[in-house]
Amino acid sequence: MSLIQWIDFQSLGDKRGQLVAIDIGKEREVPFDIKRIYYIYHTAEDVSRGFHAHKKLKQVAICISGSCRMVLDDGCTRESIVMNSPAKGLLIESMIWREMRDFSDDCVLLVLASERYDESDYIRNYADFIKAKR
Ligand code: T46
């Protein structure tokens, strides 16, 4: 199965523009209860972020402005995808290594998270991640 799992949000467009609504706990488009929302923006040119996995946390990332590249790695396979649609969420399961790069100036990456922030949930060393996957 591909590591790239998109969730297509319905875009409610009319002549004024587009609108995406995510109803929490209703239609369950997002396959977990959202406990935290954060966003990444103004990432400097040539900067890469991420370089970690989460033991428990699941997330849905939505590039609501601009574009960036997301690299996902399950310890066996590495896949890379350009994120540039505000109507598509990328589901990132637990125990997946992620790297983000190629941020456009106007990139805003919104992230819906299944857990509150917990530094002890991070695996920030790739060798430790591979060891934990075995
Ligand atoms: C992820 C990718 C997609 C907090 O205090 N609370 C938070 O909720 C978050 C997400 C971060 N922080 C602090 C921790 C660091 O001091 O903000 C600082 C930057 O976080 P970090 O270096 O982890 O950022 P990224 O862009 O490398 O990774 C983030 C998320 O941390 C991570 O869960 O999956 O975005």
GROMACS .gro file of N, CA and C and ligand atoms in nm:
model
  437
    1MET      N    1   0.084  -0.120   0.000
    1MET     CA    2   0.000   0.000   0.000
    1MET      C    3   0.087   0.126   0.000
    2SER      N    4   0.045   0.224  -0.076
    2SER     CA    5   0.124   0.348  -0.084
    2SER      C    6   0.124   0.421   0.051
    3LEU      N    7   0.233   0.486   0.081
    3LEU     CA    8   0.240   0.568   0.203
    3LEU      C    9   0.161   0.697   0.187
    4ILE      N   10   0.130   0.730   0.062
    4ILE     CA   11   0.060   0.856   0.033
    4ILE      C   12  -0.090   0.832   0.038
    5GLN      N   13  -0.152   0.874   0.146
    5GLN     CA   14  -0.297   0.856   0.162
    5GLN      C   15  -0.364   0.993   0.168
    6TRP      N   16  -0.432   1.027   0.059
    6TRP     CA   17  -0.499   1.158   0.054
    6TRP      C   18  -0.641   1.148   0.107
    7ILE      N   19  -0.685   1.252   0.174
    7ILE     CA   20  -0.826   1.269   0.208
    7ILE      C   21  -0.876   1.386   0.124
    8ASP      N   22  -0.977   1.362   0.042
    8ASP     CA   23  -1.031   1.468  -0.043
    8ASP      C   24  -1.144   1.539   0.031
    9PHE      N   25  -1.122   1.666   0.060
    9PHE     CA   26  -1.227   1.746   0.125
    9PHE      C   27  -1.315   1.806   0.017
   10GLN      N   28  -1.442   1.819   0.050
   10GLN     CA   29  -1.532   1.882  -0.047
   10GLN      C   30  -1.507   2.033  -0.049
   11SER      N   31  -1.482   2.085  -0.167
   11SER     CA   32  -1.461   2.229  -0.179
   11SER      C   33  -1.592   2.293  -0.222
   12LEU      N   34  -1.642   2.382  -0.138
   12LEU     CA   35  -1.773   2.442  -0.161
   12LEU      C   36  -1.751   2.573  -0.237
   13GLY      N   37  -1.740   2.559  -0.367
   13GLY     CA   38  -1.707   2.676  -0.448
   13GLY      C   39  -1.828   2.743  -0.508
   14ASP      N   40  -1.818   2.871  -0.526
   14ASP     CA   41  -1.913   2.944  -0.608
   14ASP      C   42  -1.834   3.057  -0.673
   15LYS      N   43  -1.903   3.150  -0.733
   15LYS     CA   44  -1.831   3.252  -0.809
   15LYS      C   45  -1.743   3.343  -0.721
   16ARG      N   46  -1.765   3.337  -0.589
   16ARG     CA   47  -1.684   3.420  -0.500
   16ARG      C   48  -1.551   3.356  -0.466
   17GLY      N   49  -1.541   3.221  -0.485
   17GLY     CA   50  -1.418   3.152  -0.448
   17GLY      C   51  -1.451   3.018  -0.384
   18GLN      N   52  -1.356   2.964  -0.307
   18GLN     CA   53  -1.369   2.829  -0.253
   18GLN      C   54  -1.372   2.830  -0.101
   19LEU      N   55  -1.432   2.727  -0.045
   19LEU     CA   56  -1.439   2.713   0.101
   19LEU      C   57  -1.437   2.564   0.134
   20VAL      N   58  -1.351   2.525   0.226
   20VAL     CA   59  -1.350   2.386   0.275
   20VAL      C   60  -1.388   2.388   0.422
   21ALA      N   61  -1.482   2.304   0.461
   21ALA     CA   62  -1.523   2.292   0.602
   21ALA      C   63  -1.492   2.150   0.649
   22ILE      N   64  -1.430   2.140   0.766
   22ILE     CA   65  -1.403   2.007   0.823
   22ILE      C   66  -1.485   1.997   0.950
   23ASP      N   67  -1.592   1.919   0.945
   23ASP     CA   68  -1.678   1.903   1.062
   23ASP      C   69  -1.617   1.802   1.157
   24ILE      N   70  -1.583   1.847   1.274
   24ILE     CA   71  -1.516   1.760   1.370
   24ILE      C   72  -1.617   1.662   1.430
   25GLY      N   73  -1.580   1.533   1.424
   25GLY     CA   74  -1.664   1.431   1.486
   25GLY      C   75  -1.796   1.405   1.414
   26LYS      N   76  -1.812   1.459   1.294
   26LYS     CA   77  -1.939   1.439   1.226
   26LYS      C   78  -1.926   1.331   1.119
   27GLU      N   79  -1.876   1.371   1.005
   27GLU     CA   80  -1.866   1.271   0.898
   27GLU      C   81  -1.736   1.192   0.905
   28ARG      N   82  -1.651   1.226   1.001
   28ARG     CA   83  -1.527   1.152   1.023
   28ARG      C   84  -1.441   1.146   0.896
   29GLU      N   85  -1.429   1.258   0.828
   29GLU     CA   86  -1.335   1.261   0.715
   29GLU      C   87  -1.193   1.243   0.767
   30VAL      N   88  -1.171   1.299   0.885
   30VAL     CA   89  -1.042   1.284   0.952
   30VAL      C   90  -1.056   1.165   1.047
   31PRO      N   91  -0.973   1.061   1.028
   31PRO     CA   92  -0.998   0.934   1.100
   31PRO      C   93  -0.948   0.930   1.244
   32PHE      N   94  -0.957   1.043   1.315
   32PHE     CA   95  -0.924   1.045   1.458
   32PHE      C   96  -0.988   1.170   1.518
   33ASP      N   97  -0.996   1.174   1.650
   33ASP     CA   98  -1.045   1.295   1.716
   33ASP      C   99  -0.932   1.398   1.716
   34ILE      N  100  -0.961   1.517   1.669
   34ILE     CA  101  -0.857   1.620   1.658
   34ILE      C  102  -0.836   1.684   1.796
   35LYS      N  103  -0.713   1.673   1.848
   35LYS     CA  104  -0.684   1.732   1.980
   35LYS      C  105  -0.598   1.858   1.970
   36ARG      N  106  -0.541   1.881   1.850
   36ARG     CA  107  -0.449   1.995   1.835
   36ARG      C  108  -0.445   2.036   1.688
   37ILE      N  109  -0.431   2.165   1.666
   37ILE     CA  110  -0.416   2.218   1.530
   37ILE      C  111  -0.296   2.312   1.534
   38TYR      N  112  -0.204   2.297   1.440
   38TYR     CA  113  -0.095   2.395   1.429
   38TYR      C  114  -0.067   2.421   1.282
   39TYR      N  115   0.005   2.525   1.253
   39TYR     CA  116   0.041   2.551   1.114
   39TYR      C  117   0.183   2.604   1.104
   40ILE      N  118   0.243   2.571   0.992
   40ILE     CA  119   0.382   2.606   0.964
   40ILE      C  120   0.379   2.708   0.850
   41TYR      N  121   0.445   2.819   0.868
   41TYR     CA  122   0.444   2.923   0.763
   41TYR      C  123   0.573   3.003   0.770
   42HIS      N  124   0.599   3.084   0.670
   42HIS     CA  125   0.720   3.166   0.660
   42HIS      C  126   0.845   3.080   0.675
   43THR      N  127   0.843   2.961   0.621
   43THR     CA  128   0.963   2.876   0.626
   43THR      C  129   1.065   2.934   0.530
   44ALA      N  130   1.185   2.956   0.579
   44ALA     CA  131   1.289   3.021   0.497
   44ALA      C  132   1.327   2.931   0.379
   45GLU      N  133   1.371   2.998   0.274
   45GLU     CA  134   1.411   2.929   0.151
   45GLU      C  135   1.521   2.827   0.184
   46ASP      N  136   1.518   2.713   0.118
   46ASP     CA  137   1.619   2.608   0.132
   46ASP      C  138   1.620   2.540   0.270
   47VAL      N  139   1.518   2.566   0.350
   47VAL     CA  140   1.510   2.501   0.481
   47VAL      C  141   1.428   2.372   0.468
   48SER      N  142   1.475   2.267   0.533
   48SER     CA  143   1.398   2.143   0.543
   48SER      C  144   1.356   2.125   0.688
   49ARG      N  145   1.238   2.066   0.710
   49ARG     CA  146   1.187   2.050   0.846
   49ARG      C  147   1.148   1.903   0.867
   50GLY      N  148   1.103   1.874   0.985
   50GLY     CA  149   1.060   1.737   1.013
   50GLY      C  150   1.179   1.655   1.062
   51PHE      N  151   1.215   1.552   0.987
   51PHE     CA  152   1.324   1.461   1.023
   51PHE      C  153   1.293   1.394   1.156
   52HIS      N  154   1.174   1.339   1.164
   52HIS     CA  155   1.136   1.263   1.283
   52HIS      C  156   1.016   1.175   1.249
   53ALA      N  157   0.986   1.084   1.340
   53ALA     CA  158   0.862   1.005   1.335
   53ALA      C  159   0.793   1.023   1.469
   54HIS      N  160   0.666   0.982   1.475
   54HIS     CA  161   0.593   0.986   1.602
   54HIS      C  162   0.552   0.845   1.640
   55LYS      N  163   0.568   0.813   1.769
   55LYS     CA  164   0.533   0.679   1.816
   55LYS      C  165   0.383   0.657   1.808
   56LYS      N  166   0.305   0.756   1.850
   56LYS     CA  167   0.159   0.737   1.861
   56LYS      C  168   0.081   0.834   1.773
   57LEU      N  169   0.131   0.955   1.759
   57LEU     CA  170   0.057   1.064   1.692
   57LEU      C  171   0.021   1.031   1.547
   58LYS      N  172  -0.103   1.060   1.512
   58LYS     CA  173  -0.147   1.057   1.371
   58LYS      C  174  -0.180   1.201   1.333
   59GLN      N  175  -0.160   1.232   1.207
   59GLN     CA  176  -0.185   1.370   1.165
   59GLN      C  177  -0.244   1.375   1.024
   60VAL      N  178  -0.314   1.484   0.997
   60VAL     CA  179  -0.354   1.514   0.859
   60VAL      C  180  -0.295   1.651   0.827
   61ALA      N  181  -0.215   1.657   0.721
   61ALA     CA  182  -0.150   1.783   0.681
   61ALA      C  183  -0.221   1.836   0.556
   62ILE      N  184  -0.252   1.965   0.559
   62ILE     CA  185  -0.321   2.030   0.445
   62ILE      C  186  -0.241   2.154   0.407
   63CYS      N  187  -0.198   2.159   0.283
   63CYS     CA  188  -0.123   2.276   0.236
   63CYS      C  189  -0.225   2.380   0.191
   64ILE      N  190  -0.260   2.472   0.283
   64ILE     CA  191  -0.370   2.563   0.252
   64ILE      C  192  -0.326   2.683   0.169
   65SER      N  193  -0.195   2.701   0.153
   65SER     CA  194  -0.145   2.806   0.063
   65SER      C  195  -0.009   2.762   0.010
   66GLY      N  196   0.021   2.797  -0.114
   66GLY     CA  197   0.153   2.768  -0.171
   66GLY      C  198   0.176   2.619  -0.189
   67SER      N  199   0.302   2.579  -0.174
   67SER     CA  200   0.335   2.438  -0.196
   67SER      C  201   0.458   2.398  -0.115
   68CYS      N  202   0.469   2.269  -0.090
   68CYS     CA  203   0.590   2.213  -0.030
   68CYS      C  204   0.596   2.066  -0.067
   69ARG      N  205   0.710   2.006  -0.044
   69ARG     CA  206   0.726   1.864  -0.071
   69ARG      C  207   0.728   1.788   0.061
   70MET      N  208   0.652   1.680   0.068
   70MET     CA  209   0.650   1.594   0.187
   70MET      C  210   0.712   1.460   0.149
   71VAL      N  211   0.807   1.416   0.229
   71VAL     CA  212   0.870   1.285   0.210
   71VAL      C  213   0.826   1.197   0.326
   72LEU      N  214   0.771   1.080   0.294
   72LEU     CA  215   0.729   0.985   0.398
   72LEU      C  216   0.808   0.856   0.382
   73ASP      N  217   0.841   0.795   0.496
   73ASP     CA  218   0.929   0.678   0.494
   73ASP      C  219   0.882   0.585   0.606
   74ASP      N  220   0.852   0.459   0.571
   74ASP     CA  221   0.808   0.364   0.674
   74ASP      C  222   0.920   0.270   0.717
   75GLY      N  223   1.040   0.303   0.678
   75GLY     CA  224   1.155   0.218   0.714
   75GLY      C  225   1.190   0.121   0.603
   76CYS      N  226   1.096   0.097   0.510
   76CYS     CA  227   1.122   0.010   0.394
   76CYS      C  228   1.115   0.091   0.266
   77THR      N  229   1.013   0.175   0.259
   77THR     CA  230   0.986   0.252   0.136
   77THR      C  231   0.988   0.400   0.168
   78ARG      N  232   1.036   0.478   0.074
   78ARG     CA  233   1.037   0.625   0.087
   78ARG      C  234   0.957   0.681  -0.030
   79GLU      N  235   0.858   0.764  -0.002
   79GLU     CA  236   0.779   0.827  -0.110
   79GLU      C  237   0.775   0.977  -0.087
   80SER      N  238   0.768   1.048  -0.196
   80SER     CA  239   0.774   1.194  -0.192
   80SER      C  240   0.659   1.251  -0.274
   81ILE      N  241   0.596   1.356  -0.222
   81ILE     CA  242   0.479   1.411  -0.289
   81ILE      C  243   0.480   1.563  -0.276
   82VAL      N  244   0.436   1.630  -0.382
   82VAL     CA  245   0.419   1.775  -0.373
   82VAL      C  246   0.281   1.804  -0.317
   83MET      N  247   0.277   1.889  -0.216
   83MET     CA  248   0.149   1.929  -0.157
   83MET      C  249   0.118   2.070  -0.205
   84ASN      N  250   0.004   2.087  -0.271
   84ASN     CA  251  -0.029   2.221  -0.321
   84ASN      C  252  -0.180   2.243  -0.332
   85SER      N  253  -0.259   2.157  -0.266
   85SER     CA  254  -0.403   2.173  -0.276
   85SER      C  255  -0.467   2.194  -0.138
   86PRO      N  256  -0.539   2.305  -0.119
   86PRO     CA  257  -0.608   2.328   0.008
   86PRO      C  258  -0.727   2.234   0.029
   87ALA      N  259  -0.761   2.157  -0.073
   87ALA     CA  260  -0.877   2.067  -0.062
   87ALA      C  261  -0.835   1.921  -0.042
   88LYS      N  262  -0.704   1.900  -0.015
   88LYS     CA  263  -0.656   1.762   0.003
   88LYS      C  264  -0.575   1.753   0.131
   89GLY      N  265  -0.608   1.654   0.213
   89GLY     CA  266  -0.532   1.631   0.335
   89GLY      C  267  -0.447   1.507   0.319
   90LEU      N  268  -0.324   1.514   0.369
   90LEU     CA  269  -0.236   1.397   0.363
   90LEU      C  270  -0.237   1.331   0.500
   91LEU      N  271  -0.284   1.207   0.505
   91LEU     CA  272  -0.289   1.134   0.632
   91LEU      C  273  -0.150   1.077   0.662
   92ILE      N  274  -0.097   1.113   0.777
   92ILE     CA  275   0.034   1.060   0.818
   92ILE      C  276   0.012   0.976   0.943
   93GLU      N  277   0.026   0.847   0.927
   93GLU     CA  278   0.003   0.752   1.037
   93GLU      C  279   0.120   0.759   1.137
   94SER      N  280   0.103   0.695   1.252
   94SER     CA  281   0.212   0.687   1.348
   94SER      C  282   0.325   0.602   1.290
   95MET      N  283   0.443   0.620   1.345
   95MET     CA  284   0.565   0.545   1.306
   95MET      C  285   0.598   0.559   1.157
   96ILE      N  286   0.580   0.681   1.107
   96ILE     CA  287   0.622   0.716   0.971
   96ILE      C  288   0.721   0.832   0.983
   97TRP      N  289   0.839   0.814   0.927
   97TRP     CA  290   0.939   0.921   0.923
   97TRP      C  291   0.895   1.025   0.821
   98ARG      N  292   0.903   1.156   0.855
   98ARG     CA  293   0.864   1.260   0.760
   98ARG      C  294   0.970   1.368   0.750
   99GLU      N  295   0.983   1.417   0.628
   99GLU     CA  296   1.070   1.532   0.600
   99GLU      C  297   0.991   1.626   0.509
  100MET      N  298   1.006   1.755   0.532
  100MET     CA  299   0.937   1.855   0.447
  100MET      C  300   1.041   1.949   0.390
  101ARG      N  301   1.028   1.978   0.262
  101ARG     CA  302   1.124   2.068   0.197
  101ARG      C  303   1.057   2.140   0.080
  102ASP      N  304   1.137   2.221   0.009
  102ASP     CA  305   1.090   2.295  -0.109
  102ASP      C  306   0.967   2.381  -0.078
  103PHE      N  307   0.971   2.449   0.036
  103PHE     CA  308   0.860   2.536   0.074
  103PHE      C  309   0.857   2.660  -0.016
  104SER      N  310   0.741   2.691  -0.071
  104SER     CA  311   0.727   2.817  -0.143
  104SER      C  312   0.715   2.929  -0.039
  105ASP      N  313   0.743   3.051  -0.081
  105ASP     CA  314   0.737   3.167   0.010
  105ASP      C  315   0.603   3.177   0.082
  106ASP      N  316   0.497   3.145   0.006
  106ASP     CA  317   0.362   3.164   0.058
  106ASP      C  318   0.304   3.035   0.119
  107CYS      N  319   0.390   2.937   0.144
  107CYS     CA  320   0.338   2.808   0.194
  107CYS      C  321   0.285   2.820   0.337
  108VAL      N  322   0.164   2.770   0.356
  108VAL     CA  323   0.108   2.753   0.491
  108VAL      C  324   0.063   2.607   0.500
  109LEU      N  325   0.127   2.533   0.589
  109LEU     CA  326   0.093   2.392   0.607
  109LEU      C  327   0.016   2.377   0.738
  110LEU      N  328  -0.112   2.346   0.726
  110LEU     CA  329  -0.199   2.330   0.842
  110LEU      C  330  -0.199   2.182   0.882
  111VAL      N  331  -0.185   2.156   1.011
  111VAL     CA  332  -0.178   2.016   1.055
  111VAL      C  333  -0.282   1.990   1.164
  112LEU      N  334  -0.363   1.886   1.143
  112LEU     CA  335  -0.461   1.839   1.241
  112LEU      C  336  -0.400   1.719   1.311
  113ALA      N  337  -0.395   1.722   1.442
  113ALA     CA  338  -0.321   1.619   1.515
  113ALA      C  339  -0.411   1.544   1.612
  114SER      N  340  -0.382   1.415   1.628
  114SER     CA  341  -0.466   1.328   1.712
  114SER      C  342  -0.433   1.341   1.861
  115GLU      N  343  -0.320   1.405   1.893
  115GLU     CA  344  -0.276   1.414   2.034
  115GLU      C  345  -0.223   1.554   2.061
  116ARG      N  346  -0.218   1.589   2.187
  116ARG     CA  347  -0.154   1.714   2.227
  116ARG      C  348  -0.003   1.702   2.208
  117TYR      N  349   0.067   1.814   2.212
  117TYR     CA  350   0.212   1.813   2.191
  117TYR      C  351   0.281   1.736   2.303
  118ASP      N  352   0.369   1.646   2.264
  118ASP     CA  353   0.441   1.564   2.362
  118ASP      C  354   0.577   1.527   2.302
  119GLU      N  355   0.681   1.591   2.351
  119GLU     CA  356   0.815   1.569   2.294
  119GLU      C  357   0.857   1.422   2.308
  120SER      N  358   0.806   1.352   2.410
  120SER     CA  359   0.848   1.212   2.429
  120SER      C  360   0.788   1.119   2.322
  121ASP      N  361   0.696   1.171   2.242
  121ASP     CA  362   0.636   1.092   2.133
  121ASP      C  363   0.722   1.097   2.006
  122TYR      N  364   0.823   1.187   2.004
  122TYR     CA  365   0.906   1.203   1.884
  122TYR      C  366   1.020   1.103   1.882
  123ILE      N  367   1.050   1.050   1.764
  123ILE     CA  368   1.176   0.978   1.740
  123ILE      C  369   1.252   1.066   1.642
  124ARG      N  370   1.358   1.129   1.688
  124ARG     CA  371   1.425   1.231   1.606
  124ARG      C  372   1.555   1.179   1.543
  125ASN      N  373   1.585   1.053   1.567
  125ASN     CA  374   1.706   0.995   1.510
  125ASN      C  375   1.666   0.881   1.415
  126TYR      N  376   1.713   0.887   1.290
  126TYR     CA  377   1.666   0.790   1.190
  126TYR      C  378   1.706   0.647   1.228
  127ALA      N  379   1.827   0.630   1.282
  127ALA     CA  380   1.872   0.495   1.321
  127ALA      C  381   1.781   0.439   1.431
  128ASP      N  382   1.740   0.524   1.524
  128ASP     CA  383   1.648   0.480   1.631
  128ASP      C  384   1.512   0.442   1.572
  129PHE      N  385   1.469   0.519   1.470
  129PHE     CA  386   1.341   0.490   1.403
  129PHE      C  387   1.347   0.351   1.338
  130ILE      N  388   1.454   0.326   1.265
  130ILE     CA  389   1.468   0.196   1.198
  130ILE      C  390   1.471   0.083   1.301
  131LYS      N  391   1.541   0.106   1.413
  131LYS     CA  392   1.548   0.004   1.519
  131LYS      C  393   1.408  -0.022   1.575
  132ALA      N  394   1.332   0.084   1.597
  132ALA     CA  395   1.196   0.071   1.653
  132ALA      C  396   1.101   0.002   1.555
  133LYS      N  397   1.125   0.012   1.426
  133LYS     CA  398   1.038  -0.051   1.327
  133LYS      C  399   1.059  -0.202   1.319
  134ARG      N  400   1.178  -0.249   1.368
  134ARG     CA  401   1.207  -0.393   1.358
  134ARG      C  402   1.132  -0.473   1.463
  135T46     C1  403   0.529   1.707   1.234
  135T46     C2  404   0.561   1.804   1.127
  135T46     C3  405   0.471   1.791   1.009
  135T46     C4  406   0.528   2.299   2.018
  135T46     O1  407   0.562   2.357   2.123
  135T46     N1  408   0.400   2.253   2.003
  135T46     C5  409   0.358   2.192   1.889
  135T46     O2  410   0.241   2.154   1.881
  135T46     C6  411   0.453   2.170   1.784
  135T46     C7  412   0.412   2.100   1.656
  135T46     C8  413   0.581   2.216   1.800
  135T46     N2  414   0.617   2.279   1.915
  135T46     C9  415   0.754   2.331   1.928
  135T46    C10  416   0.865   2.228   1.930
  135T46    C11  417   0.981   2.301   1.866
  135T46     O3  418   1.047   2.378   1.962
  135T46     O4  419   0.779   2.413   1.813
  135T46    C12  420   0.913   2.399   1.769
  135T46    C13  421   0.917   2.352   1.623
  135T46     O5  422   0.873   2.215   1.616
  135T46     P1  423   0.945   2.105   1.525
  135T46     O6  424   1.090   2.133   1.518
  135T46     O7  425   0.904   1.970   1.575
  135T46     O8  426   0.878   2.136   1.384
  135T46     P2  427   0.880   2.052   1.248
  135T46     O9  428   0.833   2.143   1.143
  135T46    O10  429   1.011   1.985   1.228
  135T46    O11  430   0.772   1.936   1.272
  135T46    C14  431   0.635   1.968   1.292
  135T46    C15  432   0.575   1.887   1.405
  135T46    O12  433   0.653   1.903   1.525
  135T46    C16  434   0.567   1.739   1.375
  135T46    O13  435   0.482   1.674   1.468
  135T46    O14  436   0.485   1.597   1.205
  135T46    O15  437   0.563   1.941   1.172
   0.00000   0.00000   0.00000
